[in-house]
mmCIF file with all atom_site columns, C-alpha atoms and ligand atoms in Angstrom:
data_model
loop_
_atom_site.group_PDB
_atom_site.id
_atom_site.type_symbol
_atom_site.label_atom_id
_atom_site.label_alt_id
_atom_site.label_comp_id
_atom_site.label_asym_id
_atom_site.label_entity_id
_atom_site.label_seq_id
_atom_site.pdbx_PDB_ins_code
_atom_site.Cartn_x
_atom_site.Cartn_y
_atom_site.Cartn_z
_atom_site.occupancy
_atom_site.B_iso_or_equiv
_atom_site.pdbx_formal_charge
_atom_site.auth_seq_id
_atom_site.auth_comp_id
_atom_site.auth_asym_id
_atom_site.auth_atom_id
_atom_site.pdbx_PDB_model_num
ATOM   1   C  CA  . MET A 1 1   ? 99.839  102.807 154.080 1.00 50.00 ? 1   MET A CA  1
ATOM   2   C  CA  . SER A 1 2   ? 98.034  106.016 153.354 1.00 50.00 ? 2   SER A CA  1
ATOM   3   C  CA  . LEU A 1 3   ? 97.397  108.631 156.030 1.00 54.00 ? 3   LEU A CA  1
ATOM   4   C  CA  . PRO A 1 4   ? 95.162  111.653 155.541 1.00 57.00 ? 4   PRO A CA  1
ATOM   5   C  CA  . ASN A 1 5   ? 98.104  114.033 155.909 1.00 67.00 ? 5   ASN A CA  1
ATOM   6   C  CA  . LYS A 1 6   ? 100.396 111.988 153.673 1.00 84.00 ? 6   LYS A CA  1
ATOM   7   C  CA  . PRO A 1 7   ? 98.428  110.608 150.772 1.00 94.00 ? 7   PRO A CA  1
ATOM   8   C  CA  . VAL A 1 8   ? 99.888  108.009 148.410 1.00 97.00 ? 8   VAL A CA  1
ATOM   9   C  CA  . TYR A 1 9   ? 98.994  107.815 144.752 1.00 98.00 ? 9   TYR A CA  1
ATOM   10  C  CA  . THR A 1 10  ? 99.873  105.075 142.287 1.00 98.00 ? 10  THR A CA  1
ATOM   11  C  CA  . GLY A 1 11  ? 99.516  104.802 138.545 1.00 98.00 ? 11  GLY A CA  1
ATOM   12  C  CA  . GLY A 1 12  ? 101.178 103.870 135.317 1.00 98.00 ? 12  GLY A CA  1
ATOM   13  C  CA  . CYS A 1 13  ? 100.888 103.439 131.590 1.00 98.00 ? 13  CYS A CA  1
ATOM   14  C  CA  . GLN A 1 14  ? 98.327  101.375 129.728 1.00 98.00 ? 14  GLN A CA  1
ATOM   15  C  CA  . CYS A 1 15  ? 100.605 98.351  129.173 1.00 97.00 ? 15  CYS A CA  1
ATOM   16  C  CA  . GLY A 1 16  ? 102.077 98.309  132.706 1.00 97.00 ? 16  GLY A CA  1
ATOM   17  C  CA  . ALA A 1 17  ? 105.740 98.602  131.677 1.00 97.00 ? 17  ALA A CA  1
ATOM   18  C  CA  . VAL A 1 18  ? 105.966 101.877 133.597 1.00 98.00 ? 18  VAL A CA  1
ATOM   19  C  CA  . ARG A 1 19  ? 104.481 102.356 137.087 1.00 98.00 ? 19  ARG A CA  1
ATOM   20  C  CA  . PHE A 1 20  ? 104.802 105.251 139.513 1.00 98.00 ? 20  PHE A CA  1
ATOM   21  C  CA  . ARG A 1 21  ? 104.084 106.105 143.100 1.00 98.00 ? 21  ARG A CA  1
ATOM   22  C  CA  . VAL A 1 22  ? 103.598 109.567 144.574 1.00 98.00 ? 22  VAL A CA  1
ATOM   23  C  CA  . ASN A 1 23  ? 104.227 109.965 148.289 1.00 97.00 ? 23  ASN A CA  1
ATOM   24  C  CA  . GLY A 1 24  ? 102.602 113.085 149.666 1.00 96.00 ? 24  GLY A CA  1
ATOM   25  C  CA  . ALA A 1 25  ? 100.032 115.588 148.548 1.00 96.00 ? 25  ALA A CA  1
ATOM   26  C  CA  . LEU A 1 26  ? 99.917  116.733 144.931 1.00 97.00 ? 26  LEU A CA  1
ATOM   27  C  CA  . THR A 1 27  ? 100.979 120.376 144.810 1.00 96.00 ? 27  THR A CA  1
ATOM   28  C  CA  . SER A 1 28  ? 98.919  121.493 141.824 1.00 97.00 ? 28  SER A CA  1
ATOM   29  C  CA  . VAL A 1 29  ? 96.244  119.862 139.686 1.00 98.00 ? 29  VAL A CA  1
ATOM   30  C  CA  . SER A 1 30  ? 95.314  121.497 136.413 1.00 98.00 ? 30  SER A CA  1
ATOM   31  C  CA  . ILE A 1 31  ? 94.541  121.147 132.760 1.00 98.00 ? 31  ILE A CA  1
ATOM   32  C  CA  . CYS A 1 32  ? 96.671  122.853 130.106 1.00 98.00 ? 32  CYS A CA  1
ATOM   33  C  CA  . HIS A 1 33  ? 95.212  123.870 126.761 1.00 98.00 ? 33  HIS A CA  1
ATOM   34  C  CA  . CYS A 1 34  ? 98.517  124.972 125.209 1.00 98.00 ? 34  CYS A CA  1
ATOM   35  C  CA  . ARG A 1 35  ? 99.386  123.685 121.748 1.00 98.00 ? 35  ARG A CA  1
ATOM   36  C  CA  . MET A 1 36  ? 102.343 121.680 123.051 1.00 98.00 ? 36  MET A CA  1
ATOM   37  C  CA  . CYS A 1 37  ? 100.187 119.844 125.568 1.00 98.00 ? 37  CYS A CA  1
ATOM   38  C  CA  . GLN A 1 38  ? 97.593  119.128 122.855 1.00 98.00 ? 38  GLN A CA  1
ATOM   39  C  CA  . LYS A 1 39  ? 100.298 117.498 120.734 1.00 98.00 ? 39  LYS A CA  1
ATOM   40  C  CA  . ALA A 1 40  ? 101.996 115.634 123.571 1.00 98.00 ? 40  ALA A CA  1
ATOM   41  C  CA  . PHE A 1 41  ? 98.727  114.070 124.696 1.00 98.00 ? 41  PHE A CA  1
ATOM   42  C  CA  . GLY A 1 42  ? 97.067  113.805 121.298 1.00 98.00 ? 42  GLY A CA  1
ATOM   43  C  CA  . ALA A 1 43  ? 94.120  115.369 123.050 1.00 98.00 ? 43  ALA A CA  1
ATOM   44  C  CA  . PHE A 1 44  ? 92.130  118.578 123.492 1.00 98.00 ? 44  PHE A CA  1
ATOM   45  C  CA  . TYR A 1 45  ? 94.177  119.496 126.591 1.00 98.00 ? 45  TYR A CA  1
ATOM   46  C  CA  . ALA A 1 46  ? 96.575  117.920 129.064 1.00 98.00 ? 46  ALA A CA  1
ATOM   47  C  CA  . PRO A 1 47  ? 95.381  116.883 132.542 1.00 98.00 ? 47  PRO A CA  1
ATOM   48  C  CA  . LEU A 1 48  ? 98.369  117.242 134.896 1.00 98.00 ? 48  LEU A CA  1
ATOM   49  C  CA  . ALA A 1 49  ? 99.042  116.768 138.612 1.00 98.00 ? 49  ALA A CA  1
ATOM   50  C  CA  . THR A 1 50  ? 102.331 117.970 140.089 1.00 98.00 ? 50  THR A CA  1
ATOM   51  C  CA  . ALA A 1 51  ? 104.129 115.630 142.488 1.00 98.00 ? 51  ALA A CA  1
ATOM   52  C  CA  . PRO A 1 52  ? 105.614 117.067 145.686 1.00 97.00 ? 52  PRO A CA  1
ATOM   53  C  CA  . GLU A 1 53  ? 109.390 117.582 145.518 1.00 96.00 ? 53  GLU A CA  1
ATOM   54  C  CA  . GLY A 1 54  ? 111.150 114.262 146.066 1.00 96.00 ? 54  GLY A CA  1
ATOM   55  C  CA  . GLY A 1 55  ? 107.808 112.471 146.270 1.00 97.00 ? 55  GLY A CA  1
ATOM   56  C  CA  . LEU A 1 56  ? 107.799 110.731 142.878 1.00 98.00 ? 56  LEU A CA  1
ATOM   57  C  CA  . GLU A 1 57  ? 109.108 107.179 142.562 1.00 98.00 ? 57  GLU A CA  1
ATOM   58  C  CA  . TRP A 1 58  ? 109.213 105.011 139.433 1.00 98.00 ? 58  TRP A CA  1
ATOM   59  C  CA  . THR A 1 59  ? 108.298 101.573 140.767 1.00 98.00 ? 59  THR A CA  1
ATOM   60  C  CA  . ARG A 1 60  ? 108.506 99.716  137.453 1.00 98.00 ? 60  ARG A CA  1
ATOM   61  C  CA  . GLY A 1 61  ? 110.442 100.840 134.409 1.00 98.00 ? 61  GLY A CA  1
ATOM   62  C  CA  . GLU A 1 62  ? 110.815 104.498 133.597 1.00 98.00 ? 62  GLU A CA  1
ATOM   63  C  CA  . PRO A 1 63  ? 109.363 106.730 130.905 1.00 98.00 ? 63  PRO A CA  1
ATOM   64  C  CA  . LYS A 1 64  ? 111.163 107.556 127.697 1.00 98.00 ? 64  LYS A CA  1
ATOM   65  C  CA  . ARG A 1 65  ? 111.534 111.284 127.338 1.00 98.00 ? 65  ARG A CA  1
ATOM   66  C  CA  . TYR A 1 66  ? 111.157 113.729 124.518 1.00 98.00 ? 66  TYR A CA  1
ATOM   67  C  CA  . ARG A 1 67  ? 112.554 117.254 124.875 1.00 98.00 ? 67  ARG A CA  1
ATOM   68  C  CA  . SER A 1 68  ? 109.649 119.375 123.661 1.00 97.00 ? 68  SER A CA  1
ATOM   69  C  CA  . SER A 1 69  ? 111.436 122.653 124.449 1.00 97.00 ? 69  SER A CA  1
ATOM   70  C  CA  . SER A 1 70  ? 114.679 123.934 125.948 1.00 98.00 ? 70  SER A CA  1
ATOM   71  C  CA  . HIS A 1 71  ? 113.219 123.613 129.456 1.00 97.00 ? 71  HIS A CA  1
ATOM   72  C  CA  . VAL A 1 72  ? 110.707 120.777 129.274 1.00 98.00 ? 72  VAL A CA  1
ATOM   73  C  CA  . LEU A 1 73  ? 110.807 117.004 128.877 1.00 98.00 ? 73  LEU A CA  1
ATOM   74  C  CA  . ARG A 1 74  ? 107.725 114.943 128.076 1.00 98.00 ? 74  ARG A CA  1
ATOM   75  C  CA  . GLY A 1 75  ? 107.747 111.416 129.481 1.00 98.00 ? 75  GLY A CA  1
ATOM   76  C  CA  . PHE A 1 76  ? 105.828 108.558 127.891 1.00 98.00 ? 76  PHE A CA  1
ATOM   77  C  CA  . CYS A 1 77  ? 105.895 104.766 127.934 1.00 98.00 ? 77  CYS A CA  1
ATOM   78  C  CA  . GLY A 1 78  ? 108.322 103.508 125.295 1.00 98.00 ? 78  GLY A CA  1
ATOM   79  C  CA  . GLU A 1 79  ? 106.266 100.315 124.926 1.00 97.00 ? 79  GLU A CA  1
ATOM   80  C  CA  . CYS A 1 80  ? 102.691 101.561 124.631 1.00 98.00 ? 80  CYS A CA  1
ATOM   81  C  CA  . GLY A 1 81  ? 103.045 105.325 124.189 1.00 98.00 ? 81  GLY A CA  1
ATOM   82  C  CA  . THR A 1 82  ? 100.916 106.456 127.122 1.00 98.00 ? 82  THR A CA  1
ATOM   83  C  CA  . PRO A 1 83  ? 101.789 110.106 127.933 1.00 98.00 ? 83  PRO A CA  1
ATOM   84  C  CA  . LEU A 1 84  ? 103.035 110.190 131.531 1.00 98.00 ? 84  LEU A CA  1
ATOM   85  C  CA  . THR A 1 85  ? 104.904 113.354 132.498 1.00 98.00 ? 85  THR A CA  1
ATOM   86  C  CA  . TYR A 1 86  ? 105.551 117.025 131.971 1.00 98.00 ? 86  TYR A CA  1
ATOM   87  C  CA  . GLU A 1 87  ? 108.989 117.671 133.469 1.00 98.00 ? 87  GLU A CA  1
ATOM   88  C  CA  . ALA A 1 88  ? 109.941 121.332 133.972 1.00 97.00 ? 88  ALA A CA  1
ATOM   89  C  CA  . PRO A 1 89  ? 112.652 122.985 136.072 1.00 96.00 ? 89  PRO A CA  1
ATOM   90  C  CA  . ASP A 1 90  ? 110.050 123.681 138.782 1.00 92.00 ? 90  ASP A CA  1
ATOM   91  C  CA  . GLY A 1 91  ? 108.771 120.130 139.086 1.00 96.00 ? 91  GLY A CA  1
ATOM   92  C  CA  . VAL A 1 92  ? 107.351 116.989 137.542 1.00 98.00 ? 92  VAL A CA  1
ATOM   93  C  CA  . ALA A 1 93  ? 103.672 116.713 136.704 1.00 98.00 ? 93  ALA A CA  1
ATOM   94  C  CA  . LEU A 1 94  ? 101.959 113.414 135.953 1.00 98.00 ? 94  LEU A CA  1
ATOM   95  C  CA  . ALA A 1 95  ? 99.130  112.708 133.522 1.00 98.00 ? 95  ALA A CA  1
ATOM   96  C  CA  . ILE A 1 96  ? 95.939  112.492 135.577 1.00 98.00 ? 96  ILE A CA  1
ATOM   97  C  CA  . GLY A 1 97  ? 94.463  109.768 133.361 1.00 98.00 ? 97  GLY A CA  1
ATOM   98  C  CA  . ALA A 1 98  ? 97.450  107.540 134.188 1.00 98.00 ? 98  ALA A CA  1
ATOM   99  C  CA  . PHE A 1 99  ? 96.633  107.509 137.916 1.00 98.00 ? 99  PHE A CA  1
ATOM   100 C  CA  . ASP A 1 100 ? 95.011  104.314 139.219 1.00 98.00 ? 100 ASP A CA  1
ATOM   101 C  CA  . ASP A 1 101 ? 92.236  106.471 140.690 1.00 98.00 ? 101 ASP A CA  1
ATOM   102 C  CA  . PRO A 1 102 ? 91.970  109.516 138.442 1.00 98.00 ? 102 PRO A CA  1
ATOM   103 C  CA  . ALA A 1 103 ? 88.612  110.379 140.020 1.00 98.00 ? 103 ALA A CA  1
ATOM   104 C  CA  . SER A 1 104 ? 90.511  111.381 143.167 1.00 97.00 ? 104 SER A CA  1
ATOM   105 C  CA  . VAL A 1 105 ? 92.656  113.896 141.255 1.00 98.00 ? 105 VAL A CA  1
ATOM   106 C  CA  . ALA A 1 106 ? 90.339  116.749 140.326 1.00 98.00 ? 106 ALA A CA  1
ATOM   107 C  CA  . PRO A 1 107 ? 91.765  119.743 138.454 1.00 98.00 ? 107 PRO A CA  1
ATOM   108 C  CA  . THR A 1 108 ? 91.408  123.104 140.170 1.00 98.00 ? 108 THR A CA  1
ATOM   109 C  CA  . ARG A 1 109 ? 92.596  125.441 137.411 1.00 98.00 ? 109 ARG A CA  1
ATOM   110 C  CA  . GLN A 1 110 ? 93.308  125.846 133.686 1.00 98.00 ? 110 GLN A CA  1
ATOM   111 C  CA  . TRP A 1 111 ? 96.412  127.052 131.856 1.00 98.00 ? 111 TRP A CA  1
ATOM   112 C  CA  . GLY A 1 112 ? 97.183  127.930 128.252 1.00 98.00 ? 112 GLY A CA  1
ATOM   113 C  CA  . ILE A 1 113 ? 93.691  129.153 127.481 1.00 98.00 ? 113 ILE A CA  1
ATOM   114 C  CA  . GLU A 1 114 ? 95.014  131.224 124.534 1.00 98.00 ? 114 GLU A CA  1
ATOM   115 C  CA  . ALA A 1 115 ? 95.128  127.893 122.649 1.00 98.00 ? 115 ALA A CA  1
ATOM   116 C  CA  . LYS A 1 116 ? 91.853  126.428 123.961 1.00 98.00 ? 116 LYS A CA  1
ATOM   117 C  CA  . LEU A 1 117 ? 90.053  124.638 121.144 1.00 98.00 ? 117 LEU A CA  1
ATOM   118 C  CA  . PRO A 1 118 ? 86.795  126.348 120.191 1.00 98.00 ? 118 PRO A CA  1
ATOM   119 C  CA  . TYR A 1 119 ? 84.537  123.334 120.860 1.00 98.00 ? 119 TYR A CA  1
ATOM   120 C  CA  . VAL A 1 120 ? 85.943  122.255 124.229 1.00 98.00 ? 120 VAL A CA  1
ATOM   121 C  CA  . ASP A 1 121 ? 83.347  124.114 126.295 1.00 97.00 ? 121 ASP A CA  1
ATOM   122 C  CA  . ALA A 1 122 ? 80.525  122.490 124.284 1.00 98.00 ? 122 ALA A CA  1
ATOM   123 C  CA  . LEU A 1 123 ? 81.691  118.881 124.846 1.00 97.00 ? 123 LEU A CA  1
ATOM   124 C  CA  . PRO A 1 124 ? 79.508  118.132 127.906 1.00 97.00 ? 124 PRO A CA  1
ATOM   125 C  CA  . ALA A 1 125 ? 76.405  119.002 125.858 1.00 98.00 ? 125 ALA A CA  1
ATOM   126 C  CA  . LEU A 1 126 ? 77.105  116.385 123.143 1.00 98.00 ? 126 LEU A CA  1
ATOM   127 C  CA  . PRO A 1 127 ? 74.848  113.308 122.881 1.00 96.00 ? 127 PRO A CA  1
ATOM   128 C  CA  . ALA A 1 128 ? 76.164  110.791 125.431 1.00 95.00 ? 128 ALA A CA  1
ATOM   129 C  CA  . SER A 1 129 ? 75.983  106.974 125.747 1.00 94.00 ? 129 SER A CA  1
ATOM   130 C  CA  . PRO A 1 130 ? 77.718  104.179 127.653 1.00 93.00 ? 130 PRO A CA  1
ATOM   131 C  CA  . THR A 1 131 ? 80.178  101.967 125.701 1.00 88.00 ? 131 THR A CA  1
ATOM   132 C  CA  . GLU A 1 132 ? 77.815  99.018  125.480 1.00 84.00 ? 132 GLU A CA  1
ATOM   133 C  CA  . ALA A 1 133 ? 75.196  101.161 123.753 1.00 87.00 ? 133 ALA A CA  1
ATOM   134 C  CA  . ASP A 1 134 ? 77.330  101.041 120.578 1.00 83.00 ? 134 ASP A CA  1
ATOM   135 C  CA  . GLY A 1 135 ? 75.489  98.146  118.935 1.00 79.00 ? 135 GLY A CA  1
ATOM   136 C  CA  . ASP A 1 136 ? 77.730  98.276  115.865 1.00 79.00 ? 136 ASP A CA  1
ATOM   137 C  CA  . ALA A 1 137 ? 80.787  97.335  117.907 1.00 78.00 ? 137 ALA A CA  1
ATOM   138 C  CA  . THR A 1 138 ? 79.998  93.595  118.017 1.00 83.00 ? 138 THR A CA  1
ATOM   139 C  CA  . PHE A 1 139 ? 83.664  92.813  118.780 1.00 85.00 ? 139 PHE A CA  1
ATOM   140 C  CA  . LEU A 1 140 ? 83.072  94.179  122.281 1.00 83.00 ? 140 LEU A CA  1
ATOM   141 C  CA  . ALA A 1 141 ? 81.190  90.988  123.238 1.00 83.00 ? 141 ALA A CA  1
ATOM   142 C  CA  . ASP A 1 142 ? 84.327  88.795  123.450 1.00 88.00 ? 142 ASP A CA  1
ATOM   143 C  CA  . LEU A 1 143 ? 86.900  91.503  123.980 1.00 89.00 ? 143 LEU A CA  1
ATOM   144 C  CA  . VAL A 1 144 ? 89.827  90.628  126.291 1.00 92.00 ? 144 VAL A CA  1
ATOM   145 C  CA  . SER A 1 145 ? 91.608  93.618  127.808 1.00 93.00 ? 145 SER A CA  1
ATOM   146 C  CA  . CYS A 1 146 ? 95.431  93.751  127.748 1.00 94.00 ? 146 CYS A CA  1
ATOM   147 C  CA  . GLN A 1 147 ? 95.456  96.918  129.856 1.00 96.00 ? 147 GLN A CA  1
ATOM   148 C  CA  . HIS A 1 148 ? 97.292  96.862  133.174 1.00 97.00 ? 148 HIS A CA  1
ATOM   149 C  CA  . PRO A 1 149 ? 94.820  96.891  136.095 1.00 97.00 ? 149 PRO A CA  1
ATOM   150 C  CA  . ASP A 1 150 ? 94.376  99.985  138.263 1.00 97.00 ? 150 ASP A CA  1
ATOM   151 C  CA  . HIS A 1 151 ? 96.634  98.735  141.070 1.00 97.00 ? 151 HIS A CA  1
ATOM   152 C  CA  . ASP A 1 152 ? 100.256 97.612  141.495 1.00 97.00 ? 152 ASP A CA  1
ATOM   153 C  CA  . THR A 1 153 ? 101.058 94.055  140.366 1.00 96.00 ? 153 THR A CA  1
ATOM   154 C  CA  . GLU A 1 154 ? 103.881 91.648  141.280 1.00 94.00 ? 154 GLU A CA  1
ATOM   155 C  CA  . SER A 1 155 ? 104.546 90.918  137.634 1.00 91.00 ? 155 SER A CA  1
ATOM   156 C  CA  . TRP A 1 156 ? 102.971 91.918  134.375 1.00 89.00 ? 156 TRP A CA  1
ATOM   157 C  CA  . PRO A 1 157 ? 101.718 90.800  131.917 1.00 86.00 ? 157 PRO A CA  1
ATOM   158 C  CA  . PRO A 1 158 ? 100.179 87.654  133.452 1.00 81.00 ? 158 PRO A CA  1
ATOM   159 C  CA  . LYS A 1 159 ? 102.167 84.538  132.481 1.00 76.00 ? 159 LYS A CA  1
ATOM   160 C  CA  . GLU A 1 160 ? 99.286  82.825  130.686 1.00 68.00 ? 160 GLU A CA  1
ATOM   161 C  CA  . ARG A 1 161 ? 99.205  85.649  128.176 1.00 61.00 ? 161 ARG A CA  1
ATOM   162 C  CA  . THR A 1 162 ? 102.901 85.825  127.208 1.00 54.00 ? 162 THR A CA  1
HETATM 163 ZN ZN1 . ZN  B 2 .   ? 103.231 101.120 128.604 1.00 87.60 ? 1   ZN  B ZN1 1
HETATM 164 ZN ZN1 . ZN  B 2 .   ? 100.736 123.052 128.169 1.00 87.60 ? 2   ZN  B ZN1 1
#
């Protein structure tokens, strides 16, 4: 149960082998432009939300970890590769895109701007279309998703698919 003063967040990797639960309010929500975060996420920057101390629970599986520096571990799903954590001595931050409801986890500040890629600020001005507008991607018509749904499941993947 979720109360306004004690929120609960859930999430996990794309394949569903790793699932997490955060009990309590996130203590910081940010994006990091640093070069290490770019690499770890394979992205322009890392979107990260820090769990309250003692508030993070791995409810299915656990991430594999790569030591990216003397003080930091990067967690990711060993099955599908989804980036999941930034683990530093002062806390564990989770990848915002891995949350079941990432829209509820809005960043409030930026870090690592010395490494910000030069085109990042121009991205919102690029031509924009919904997925289905890509008429060349005819395979989309009968596509079946293997992605874990955005909620906890009793078991995964569904039996009929294994
Ligand atoms: Zn996975
Ligand atoms: Zn960073």
